[in-house]
């Protein structure tokens, strides 16, 4: 369902729950989820320092298949503004101290998913299926795709409902 556009290796089969960071294609076996009453909004969050022409092209293709979803791309400045508007003072203090940028994105992703619910997808990921087909949006739980190696998590794709207690625990652990 998901494939990294640049550097990740291929994944043959997966299930939503866990996955490994070195995977190019994730095939998730979910049917089409009714979006009218879904727990997880089909809203995609993407973080990237600069939204280049190549990434704009990739996400244009990705969203052509994801007609029931919306997309928000956050650059450095957007992420800073988001955290100022939605994070607690403690979360903002931790965010300011995190280095490198990828660590900041980890905290931002958890805050965004906890605050609004939705789907985070790495910027360089190519969608092989629409997210509303690949992810069961009706589950009241965090979903992370499983890769061939069951001991690894692929946090390049994370879906969560708004206010999920596990996302809150992720935030608390980072802070």
Short mmCIF file of N, CA and C in Angstrom, two decimals:
data_model
loop_
_atom_site.label_atom_id
_atom_site.label_comp_id
_atom_site.label_asym_id
_atom_site.label_seq_id
_atom_site.Cartn_x
_atom_site.Cartn_y
_atom_site.Cartn_z
N UNK A 1 0.81 -1.18 0.00
CA UNK A 1 0.00 0.00 0.00
C UNK A 1 0.85 1.25 0.00
N UNK A 2 1.95 1.23 0.70
CA UNK A 2 2.82 2.39 0.75
C UNK A 2 4.19 1.97 0.24
N UNK A 3 4.84 2.84 -0.47
CA UNK A 3 6.20 2.57 -0.92
C UNK A 3 7.00 3.85 -0.79
N UNK A 4 8.18 3.74 -0.29
CA UNK A 4 9.03 4.92 -0.20
C UNK A 4 9.50 5.27 -1.60
N UNK A 5 9.43 6.52 -1.92
CA UNK A 5 9.76 6.95 -3.27
C UNK A 5 11.25 6.92 -3.53
N UNK A 6 12.07 7.00 -2.50
CA UNK A 6 13.49 7.11 -2.75
C UNK A 6 14.30 5.94 -2.22
N UNK A 7 14.43 5.80 -0.92
CA UNK A 7 15.48 4.95 -0.40
C UNK A 7 15.05 3.69 0.31
N UNK A 8 13.83 3.53 0.67
CA UNK A 8 13.46 2.36 1.47
C UNK A 8 13.40 1.10 0.63
N UNK A 9 13.75 -0.05 1.21
CA UNK A 9 13.66 -1.35 0.53
C UNK A 9 12.21 -1.81 0.44
N UNK A 10 11.93 -2.84 -0.28
CA UNK A 10 10.55 -3.30 -0.51
C UNK A 10 10.04 -4.19 0.61
N UNK A 11 8.75 -4.09 0.89
CA UNK A 11 8.08 -4.94 1.85
C UNK A 11 7.03 -5.72 1.08
N UNK A 12 6.97 -7.00 1.31
CA UNK A 12 6.07 -7.82 0.52
C UNK A 12 4.65 -7.82 1.07
N UNK A 13 4.47 -8.10 2.35
CA UNK A 13 3.14 -8.18 2.93
C UNK A 13 3.16 -7.52 4.29
N UNK A 14 2.05 -6.93 4.69
CA UNK A 14 2.00 -6.33 6.02
C UNK A 14 0.61 -6.43 6.61
N UNK A 15 0.52 -6.10 7.87
CA UNK A 15 -0.74 -5.93 8.57
C UNK A 15 -0.62 -4.63 9.33
N UNK A 16 -1.75 -3.97 9.59
CA UNK A 16 -1.69 -2.76 10.39
C UNK A 16 -1.43 -3.15 11.84
N UNK A 17 -0.43 -2.63 12.44
CA UNK A 17 -0.08 -2.76 13.84
C UNK A 17 1.38 -2.44 14.07
N UNK A 18 2.30 -3.03 13.31
CA UNK A 18 3.71 -2.77 13.53
C UNK A 18 4.46 -2.86 12.22
N UNK A 19 5.67 -2.28 12.17
CA UNK A 19 6.44 -2.36 10.93
C UNK A 19 7.86 -1.89 11.12
N UNK A 20 8.67 -2.06 10.10
CA UNK A 20 10.10 -1.76 10.15
C UNK A 20 10.43 -0.57 9.27
N UNK A 21 11.41 0.21 9.65
CA UNK A 21 11.74 1.44 8.93
C UNK A 21 12.39 1.20 7.58
N UNK A 22 12.82 0.04 7.29
CA UNK A 22 13.50 -0.20 6.01
C UNK A 22 12.60 -0.97 5.07
N UNK A 23 11.48 -0.37 4.66
CA UNK A 23 10.55 -1.07 3.79
C UNK A 23 10.06 -0.20 2.66
N UNK A 24 10.01 -0.70 1.44
CA UNK A 24 9.56 0.11 0.32
C UNK A 24 8.09 -0.03 0.04
N UNK A 25 7.53 -1.20 0.11
CA UNK A 25 6.12 -1.34 -0.19
C UNK A 25 5.44 -2.05 0.96
N UNK A 26 4.35 -1.49 1.41
CA UNK A 26 3.58 -2.10 2.48
C UNK A 26 2.20 -2.41 1.94
N UNK A 27 1.83 -3.67 1.93
CA UNK A 27 0.52 -4.07 1.45
C UNK A 27 -0.34 -4.40 2.65
N UNK A 28 -1.36 -3.61 2.87
CA UNK A 28 -2.21 -3.79 4.04
C UNK A 28 -3.53 -4.36 3.59
N UNK A 29 -3.98 -5.41 4.24
CA UNK A 29 -5.16 -6.11 3.78
C UNK A 29 -6.46 -5.65 4.40
N UNK A 30 -6.85 -4.43 4.20
CA UNK A 30 -8.12 -3.94 4.72
C UNK A 30 -9.05 -3.63 3.56
N UNK A 31 -10.34 -3.84 3.78
CA UNK A 31 -11.34 -3.45 2.78
C UNK A 31 -11.61 -1.96 2.88
N UNK A 32 -12.47 -1.46 2.05
CA UNK A 32 -12.82 -0.04 2.09
C UNK A 32 -13.61 0.22 3.37
N UNK A 33 -13.16 1.20 4.12
CA UNK A 33 -13.81 1.54 5.38
C UNK A 33 -14.81 2.66 5.15
N UNK A 34 -16.03 2.53 5.68
CA UNK A 34 -16.99 3.63 5.55
C UNK A 34 -16.46 4.85 6.29
N UNK A 35 -16.38 5.98 5.61
CA UNK A 35 -15.78 7.17 6.20
C UNK A 35 -16.78 8.04 6.94
N UNK A 36 -18.06 7.76 6.82
CA UNK A 36 -19.06 8.62 7.45
C UNK A 36 -18.95 8.59 8.97
N UNK A 37 -18.67 7.44 9.54
CA UNK A 37 -18.61 7.31 10.99
C UNK A 37 -17.24 6.83 11.44
N UNK A 38 -16.21 7.10 10.67
CA UNK A 38 -14.90 6.55 11.00
C UNK A 38 -14.33 7.23 12.25
N UNK A 39 -13.58 6.45 13.00
CA UNK A 39 -12.90 6.95 14.19
C UNK A 39 -11.71 7.81 13.81
N UNK A 40 -11.03 7.42 12.74
CA UNK A 40 -9.83 8.12 12.29
C UNK A 40 -10.19 8.93 11.05
N UNK A 41 -10.01 10.24 11.10
CA UNK A 41 -10.31 11.03 9.91
C UNK A 41 -9.31 10.72 8.80
N UNK A 42 -9.78 10.71 7.57
CA UNK A 42 -8.89 10.46 6.43
C UNK A 42 -8.22 11.78 6.05
N UNK A 43 -7.43 12.25 6.99
CA UNK A 43 -6.68 13.49 6.82
C UNK A 43 -5.20 13.14 6.95
N UNK A 44 -4.44 13.45 5.93
CA UNK A 44 -3.03 13.07 5.87
C UNK A 44 -2.15 14.24 6.28
N UNK A 45 -1.23 13.97 7.20
CA UNK A 45 -0.22 14.94 7.63
C UNK A 45 1.12 14.51 7.04
N UNK A 46 1.81 15.45 6.43
CA UNK A 46 3.14 15.21 5.87
C UNK A 46 4.06 16.32 6.37
N UNK A 47 5.27 15.96 6.77
CA UNK A 47 6.26 16.94 7.22
C UNK A 47 7.48 16.87 6.32
N UNK A 48 7.95 18.03 5.90
CA UNK A 48 9.12 18.09 5.02
C UNK A 48 9.77 19.47 5.19
N UNK A 49 11.11 19.52 5.27
CA UNK A 49 11.75 20.84 5.43
C UNK A 49 11.38 21.80 4.29
N UNK A 50 11.43 21.28 3.05
CA UNK A 50 11.09 22.08 1.87
C UNK A 50 10.25 21.20 0.95
N UNK A 51 9.11 21.70 0.52
CA UNK A 51 8.21 20.93 -0.35
C UNK A 51 8.65 21.16 -1.80
N UNK A 52 9.57 20.34 -2.25
CA UNK A 52 10.19 20.49 -3.57
C UNK A 52 9.25 20.08 -4.70
N UNK A 53 9.66 20.39 -5.92
CA UNK A 53 8.87 20.02 -7.09
C UNK A 53 8.64 18.53 -7.19
N UNK A 54 9.67 17.73 -6.91
CA UNK A 54 9.55 16.27 -6.98
C UNK A 54 8.54 15.76 -5.95
N UNK A 55 8.57 16.32 -4.75
CA UNK A 55 7.62 15.90 -3.72
C UNK A 55 6.21 16.37 -4.05
N UNK A 56 6.09 17.55 -4.63
CA UNK A 56 4.76 18.02 -5.05
C UNK A 56 4.19 17.09 -6.11
N UNK A 57 5.03 16.64 -7.04
CA UNK A 57 4.58 15.70 -8.07
C UNK A 57 4.14 14.38 -7.43
N UNK A 58 4.96 13.85 -6.51
CA UNK A 58 4.64 12.60 -5.84
C UNK A 58 3.31 12.70 -5.11
N UNK A 59 3.11 13.79 -4.35
CA UNK A 59 1.87 13.93 -3.58
C UNK A 59 0.68 14.26 -4.46
N UNK A 60 0.92 14.84 -5.62
CA UNK A 60 -0.16 15.00 -6.59
C UNK A 60 -0.66 13.65 -7.06
N UNK A 61 0.29 12.73 -7.33
CA UNK A 61 -0.09 11.36 -7.72
C UNK A 61 -0.75 10.63 -6.55
N UNK A 62 -0.17 10.76 -5.37
CA UNK A 62 -0.74 10.08 -4.19
C UNK A 62 -2.18 10.52 -3.94
N UNK A 63 -2.43 11.80 -4.01
CA UNK A 63 -3.76 12.30 -3.68
C UNK A 63 -4.77 12.04 -4.80
N UNK A 64 -4.30 11.80 -6.01
CA UNK A 64 -5.22 11.45 -7.11
C UNK A 64 -5.93 10.15 -6.79
N UNK A 65 -5.25 9.25 -6.07
CA UNK A 65 -5.84 7.97 -5.69
C UNK A 65 -6.58 8.06 -4.34
N UNK A 66 -6.32 9.11 -3.60
CA UNK A 66 -6.89 9.26 -2.26
C UNK A 66 -7.98 10.33 -2.27
N UNK A 67 -8.98 10.14 -3.11
CA UNK A 67 -9.99 11.18 -3.33
C UNK A 67 -10.86 11.46 -2.10
N UNK A 68 -10.92 10.54 -1.16
CA UNK A 68 -11.74 10.75 0.04
C UNK A 68 -10.95 11.36 1.19
N UNK A 69 -9.67 11.64 0.95
CA UNK A 69 -8.80 12.16 2.00
C UNK A 69 -8.39 13.60 1.72
N UNK A 70 -7.96 14.28 2.76
CA UNK A 70 -7.38 15.61 2.63
C UNK A 70 -5.91 15.54 3.00
N UNK A 71 -5.15 16.52 2.57
CA UNK A 71 -3.70 16.54 2.77
C UNK A 71 -3.27 17.88 3.33
N UNK A 72 -2.44 17.84 4.36
CA UNK A 72 -1.75 19.03 4.87
C UNK A 72 -0.27 18.75 4.88
N UNK A 73 0.50 19.56 4.16
CA UNK A 73 1.95 19.45 4.14
C UNK A 73 2.51 20.55 5.03
N UNK A 74 3.33 20.15 5.99
CA UNK A 74 3.92 21.08 6.95
C UNK A 74 5.41 21.21 6.69
N UNK A 75 5.87 22.44 6.49
CA UNK A 75 7.30 22.72 6.38
C UNK A 75 7.82 23.12 7.76
N UNK A 76 9.10 23.44 7.86
CA UNK A 76 9.69 23.84 9.15
C UNK A 76 8.86 24.90 9.86
N UNK A 77 8.60 25.99 9.17
CA UNK A 77 7.87 27.11 9.78
C UNK A 77 6.45 26.69 10.17
N UNK A 78 5.82 25.87 9.33
CA UNK A 78 4.46 25.40 9.64
C UNK A 78 4.43 24.55 10.90
N UNK A 79 5.43 23.70 11.06
CA UNK A 79 5.50 22.84 12.24
C UNK A 79 5.71 23.68 13.50
N UNK A 80 6.59 24.67 13.42
CA UNK A 80 6.80 25.57 14.56
C UNK A 80 5.50 26.28 14.94
N UNK A 81 4.79 26.79 13.94
CA UNK A 81 3.53 27.49 14.21
C UNK A 81 2.48 26.55 14.77
N UNK A 82 2.42 25.32 14.25
CA UNK A 82 1.47 24.33 14.76
C UNK A 82 1.74 24.06 16.24
N UNK A 83 3.00 23.85 16.58
CA UNK A 83 3.34 23.55 17.98
C UNK A 83 3.01 24.74 18.87
N UNK A 84 3.28 25.96 18.41
CA UNK A 84 2.92 27.15 19.19
C UNK A 84 1.43 27.20 19.45
N UNK A 85 0.63 26.80 18.47
CA UNK A 85 -0.83 26.91 18.59
C UNK A 85 -1.46 25.75 19.35
N UNK A 86 -0.87 24.55 19.29
CA UNK A 86 -1.57 23.37 19.79
C UNK A 86 -0.87 22.59 20.90
N UNK A 87 0.40 22.83 21.13
CA UNK A 87 1.14 22.07 22.13
C UNK A 87 1.09 22.78 23.49
N UNK A 88 1.27 21.99 24.53
CA UNK A 88 1.35 22.56 25.88
C UNK A 88 2.71 23.25 26.04
N UNK A 89 2.86 24.09 27.06
CA UNK A 89 4.17 24.71 27.29
C UNK A 89 5.29 23.66 27.48
N UNK A 90 4.98 22.56 28.17
CA UNK A 90 5.98 21.51 28.38
C UNK A 90 6.36 20.86 27.04
N UNK A 91 5.36 20.61 26.21
CA UNK A 91 5.63 20.01 24.90
C UNK A 91 6.45 20.97 24.04
N UNK A 92 6.14 22.26 24.09
CA UNK A 92 6.90 23.24 23.32
C UNK A 92 8.34 23.35 23.80
N UNK A 93 8.53 23.26 25.09
CA UNK A 93 9.89 23.31 25.64
C UNK A 93 10.70 22.10 25.16
N UNK A 94 10.10 20.93 25.21
CA UNK A 94 10.78 19.72 24.71
C UNK A 94 11.03 19.83 23.21
N UNK A 95 10.04 20.34 22.48
CA UNK A 95 10.17 20.50 21.02
C UNK A 95 11.36 21.40 20.69
N UNK A 96 11.51 22.50 21.41
CA UNK A 96 12.61 23.43 21.16
C UNK A 96 13.97 22.79 21.42
N UNK A 97 14.02 21.86 22.36
CA UNK A 97 15.29 21.23 22.73
C UNK A 97 15.68 20.06 21.82
N UNK A 98 14.73 19.54 21.06
CA UNK A 98 15.02 18.36 20.24
C UNK A 98 15.89 18.69 19.03
N UNK A 99 16.89 17.85 18.80
CA UNK A 99 17.78 17.93 17.65
C UNK A 99 18.08 16.49 17.27
N UNK A 100 18.07 16.14 16.03
CA UNK A 100 17.88 16.90 14.80
C UNK A 100 16.40 17.11 14.50
N UNK A 101 16.14 17.67 13.32
CA UNK A 101 14.78 18.00 12.89
C UNK A 101 13.86 16.79 12.93
N UNK A 102 14.35 15.61 12.57
CA UNK A 102 13.52 14.40 12.57
C UNK A 102 12.94 14.12 13.95
N UNK A 103 13.69 14.43 15.02
CA UNK A 103 13.17 14.24 16.37
C UNK A 103 12.02 15.21 16.66
N UNK A 104 12.17 16.44 16.16
CA UNK A 104 11.09 17.42 16.31
C UNK A 104 9.82 16.90 15.61
N UNK A 105 10.00 16.33 14.41
CA UNK A 105 8.87 15.80 13.66
C UNK A 105 8.20 14.66 14.42
N UNK A 106 8.98 13.84 15.12
CA UNK A 106 8.39 12.76 15.92
C UNK A 106 7.41 13.32 16.95
N UNK A 107 7.81 14.36 17.65
CA UNK A 107 6.92 14.97 18.65
C UNK A 107 5.75 15.66 17.97
N UNK A 108 6.01 16.42 16.91
CA UNK A 108 4.93 17.10 16.17
C UNK A 108 3.89 16.10 15.67
N UNK A 109 4.36 14.99 15.10
CA UNK A 109 3.45 13.95 14.57
C UNK A 109 2.53 13.45 15.67
N UNK A 110 3.10 13.15 16.84
CA UNK A 110 2.29 12.64 17.95
C UNK A 110 1.28 13.69 18.42
N UNK A 111 1.70 14.94 18.51
CA UNK A 111 0.79 16.01 18.94
C UNK A 111 -0.31 16.22 17.90
N UNK A 112 0.04 16.24 16.63
CA UNK A 112 -0.95 16.44 15.56
C UNK A 112 -1.98 15.31 15.56
N UNK A 113 -1.51 14.07 15.64
CA UNK A 113 -2.45 12.93 15.62
C UNK A 113 -3.30 12.89 16.89
N UNK A 114 -2.72 13.22 18.03
CA UNK A 114 -3.49 13.24 19.26
C UNK A 114 -4.52 14.38 19.25
N UNK A 115 -4.14 15.52 18.71
CA UNK A 115 -5.01 16.69 18.71
C UNK A 115 -6.16 16.56 17.72
N UNK A 116 -5.86 16.07 16.51
CA UNK A 116 -6.87 16.06 15.45
C UNK A 116 -7.24 14.68 14.94
N UNK A 117 -6.40 13.68 15.19
CA UNK A 117 -6.59 12.39 14.56
C UNK A 117 -6.25 12.49 13.09
N UNK A 118 -5.93 11.37 12.48
CA UNK A 118 -5.59 11.36 11.07
C UNK A 118 -4.50 10.36 10.78
N UNK A 119 -3.80 10.61 9.68
CA UNK A 119 -2.77 9.70 9.20
C UNK A 119 -1.51 10.49 8.91
N UNK A 120 -0.41 10.10 9.53
CA UNK A 120 0.88 10.69 9.19
C UNK A 120 1.55 9.76 8.18
N UNK A 121 2.09 10.34 7.12
CA UNK A 121 2.83 9.56 6.12
C UNK A 121 4.12 10.32 5.80
N UNK A 122 5.26 9.61 5.80
CA UNK A 122 6.52 10.23 5.42
C UNK A 122 6.40 10.88 4.05
N UNK A 123 7.07 11.99 3.88
CA UNK A 123 6.95 12.79 2.65
C UNK A 123 7.38 12.03 1.40
N UNK A 124 8.32 11.10 1.53
CA UNK A 124 8.84 10.39 0.35
C UNK A 124 8.13 9.06 0.09
N UNK A 125 6.94 8.90 0.64
CA UNK A 125 6.20 7.65 0.51
C UNK A 125 5.24 7.71 -0.67
N UNK A 126 5.29 6.68 -1.50
CA UNK A 126 4.36 6.55 -2.61
C UNK A 126 3.21 5.64 -2.18
N UNK A 127 1.99 6.09 -2.37
CA UNK A 127 0.81 5.30 -2.00
C UNK A 127 0.47 4.34 -3.14
N UNK A 128 0.40 3.06 -2.82
CA UNK A 128 0.01 2.06 -3.80
C UNK A 128 -1.49 1.80 -3.75
N UNK A 129 -2.11 2.17 -2.62
CA UNK A 129 -3.56 2.11 -2.43
C UNK A 129 -3.95 3.37 -1.67
N UNK A 130 -5.18 3.82 -1.82
CA UNK A 130 -5.62 4.96 -1.01
C UNK A 130 -5.56 4.61 0.48
N UNK A 131 -5.23 5.57 1.33
CA UNK A 131 -5.14 5.30 2.76
C UNK A 131 -6.43 4.76 3.36
N UNK A 132 -7.59 5.21 2.85
CA UNK A 132 -8.86 4.74 3.41
C UNK A 132 -9.12 3.29 3.04
N UNK A 133 -8.35 2.73 2.13
CA UNK A 133 -8.43 1.30 1.80
C UNK A 133 -7.37 0.54 2.60
N UNK A 134 -6.21 1.13 2.77
CA UNK A 134 -5.08 0.46 3.43
C UNK A 134 -5.18 0.45 4.95
N UNK A 135 -5.87 1.42 5.50
CA UNK A 135 -5.95 1.57 6.96
C UNK A 135 -7.41 1.47 7.37
N UNK A 136 -7.67 0.72 8.41
CA UNK A 136 -9.04 0.61 8.91
C UNK A 136 -9.35 1.84 9.75
N UNK A 137 -10.03 2.79 9.14
CA UNK A 137 -10.32 4.06 9.79
C UNK A 137 -11.40 3.94 10.86
N UNK A 138 -11.99 2.77 10.99
CA UNK A 138 -13.04 2.57 11.99
C UNK A 138 -12.51 2.04 13.32
N UNK A 139 -11.23 1.78 13.42
CA UNK A 139 -10.67 1.28 14.67
C UNK A 139 -10.33 2.43 15.60
N UNK A 140 -10.61 2.24 16.86
CA UNK A 140 -10.31 3.22 17.89
C UNK A 140 -8.94 2.89 18.48
N UNK A 141 -7.91 2.92 17.63
CA UNK A 141 -6.56 2.60 18.10
C UNK A 141 -5.52 3.13 17.13
N UNK A 142 -4.31 3.22 17.62
CA UNK A 142 -3.19 3.62 16.79
C UNK A 142 -2.87 2.47 15.84
N UNK A 143 -2.60 2.80 14.58
CA UNK A 143 -2.26 1.77 13.61
C UNK A 143 -0.93 2.13 12.95
N UNK A 144 -0.02 1.17 12.95
CA UNK A 144 1.29 1.31 12.31
C UNK A 144 1.50 0.05 11.49
N UNK A 145 1.84 0.17 10.21
CA UNK A 145 1.98 -1.03 9.37
C UNK A 145 3.08 -1.98 9.84
N UNK A 146 2.83 -3.27 9.67
CA UNK A 146 3.80 -4.30 10.02
C UNK A 146 4.58 -4.70 8.77
N UNK A 147 5.85 -4.84 8.96
CA UNK A 147 6.79 -5.19 7.91
C UNK A 147 7.14 -6.67 8.02
N UNK A 148 8.01 -7.15 7.18
CA UNK A 148 8.43 -8.55 7.23
C UNK A 148 9.07 -8.91 8.57
N UNK A 149 9.76 -7.98 9.16
CA UNK A 149 10.40 -8.21 10.44
C UNK A 149 9.45 -7.79 11.55
N UNK A 150 8.82 -8.72 12.25
CA UNK A 150 7.81 -8.37 13.26
C UNK A 150 8.38 -7.66 14.48
N UNK A 151 9.71 -7.58 14.60
CA UNK A 151 10.32 -6.90 15.74
C UNK A 151 10.52 -5.41 15.50
N UNK A 152 10.14 -4.94 14.33
CA UNK A 152 10.38 -3.54 13.97
C UNK A 152 9.09 -2.78 13.74
N UNK A 153 9.15 -1.48 13.96
CA UNK A 153 8.03 -0.60 13.65
C UNK A 153 8.45 0.34 12.52
N UNK A 154 7.55 0.57 11.58
CA UNK A 154 7.77 1.52 10.50
C UNK A 154 6.95 2.76 10.82
N UNK A 155 7.57 3.73 11.48
CA UNK A 155 6.81 4.90 11.92
C UNK A 155 6.66 5.93 10.80
N UNK A 156 6.93 5.54 9.56
CA UNK A 156 6.70 6.41 8.41
C UNK A 156 5.24 6.48 8.04
N UNK A 157 4.43 5.60 8.59
CA UNK A 157 2.97 5.64 8.43
C UNK A 157 2.37 5.35 9.80
N UNK A 158 1.61 6.32 10.31
CA UNK A 158 0.96 6.16 11.61
C UNK A 158 -0.44 6.75 11.50
N UNK A 159 -1.44 5.99 11.92
CA UNK A 159 -2.82 6.47 11.93
C UNK A 159 -3.35 6.40 13.36
N UNK A 160 -4.13 7.41 13.74
CA UNK A 160 -4.69 7.44 15.08
C UNK A 160 -5.96 8.27 15.11
N UNK A 161 -6.85 7.89 15.99
CA UNK A 161 -8.03 8.71 16.24
C UNK A 161 -7.66 9.87 17.17
N UNK A 162 -8.47 10.91 17.15
CA UNK A 162 -8.27 12.08 18.00
C UNK A 162 -8.33 11.67 19.47
N UNK A 163 -7.39 12.19 20.27
CA UNK A 163 -7.40 11.96 21.71
C UNK A 163 -7.00 10.57 22.15
N UNK A 164 -6.38 9.81 21.28
CA UNK A 164 -6.01 8.44 21.61
C UNK A 164 -5.02 8.41 22.78
N UNK A 165 -5.30 7.57 23.77
CA UNK A 165 -4.47 7.49 24.97
C UNK A 165 -3.04 7.02 24.67
N UNK A 166 -2.88 6.18 23.65
CA UNK A 166 -1.54 5.70 23.32
C UNK A 166 -0.71 6.80 22.68
N UNK A 167 -1.34 7.65 21.87
CA UNK A 167 -0.62 8.80 21.31
C UNK A 167 -0.22 9.74 22.42
N UNK A 168 -1.08 9.90 23.42
CA UNK A 168 -0.75 10.76 24.56
C UNK A 168 0.46 10.20 25.30
N UNK A 169 0.52 8.88 25.45
CA UNK A 169 1.68 8.27 26.11
C UNK A 169 2.95 8.46 25.29
N UNK A 170 2.84 8.41 23.97
CA UNK A 170 4.01 8.69 23.11
C UNK A 170 4.50 10.11 23.37
N UNK A 171 3.57 11.06 23.40
CA UNK A 171 3.94 12.45 23.66
C UNK A 171 4.62 12.56 25.02
N UNK A 172 4.03 11.97 26.03
CA UNK A 172 4.59 12.05 27.39
C UNK A 172 5.99 11.44 27.45
N UNK A 173 6.24 10.38 26.73
CA UNK A 173 7.56 9.75 26.74
C UNK A 173 8.61 10.62 26.05
N UNK A 174 8.19 11.29 24.99
CA UNK A 174 9.13 12.19 24.29
C UNK A 174 9.45 13.40 25.16
N UNK A 175 8.41 13.95 25.78
CA UNK A 175 8.59 15.15 26.61
C UNK A 175 9.34 14.79 27.88
#
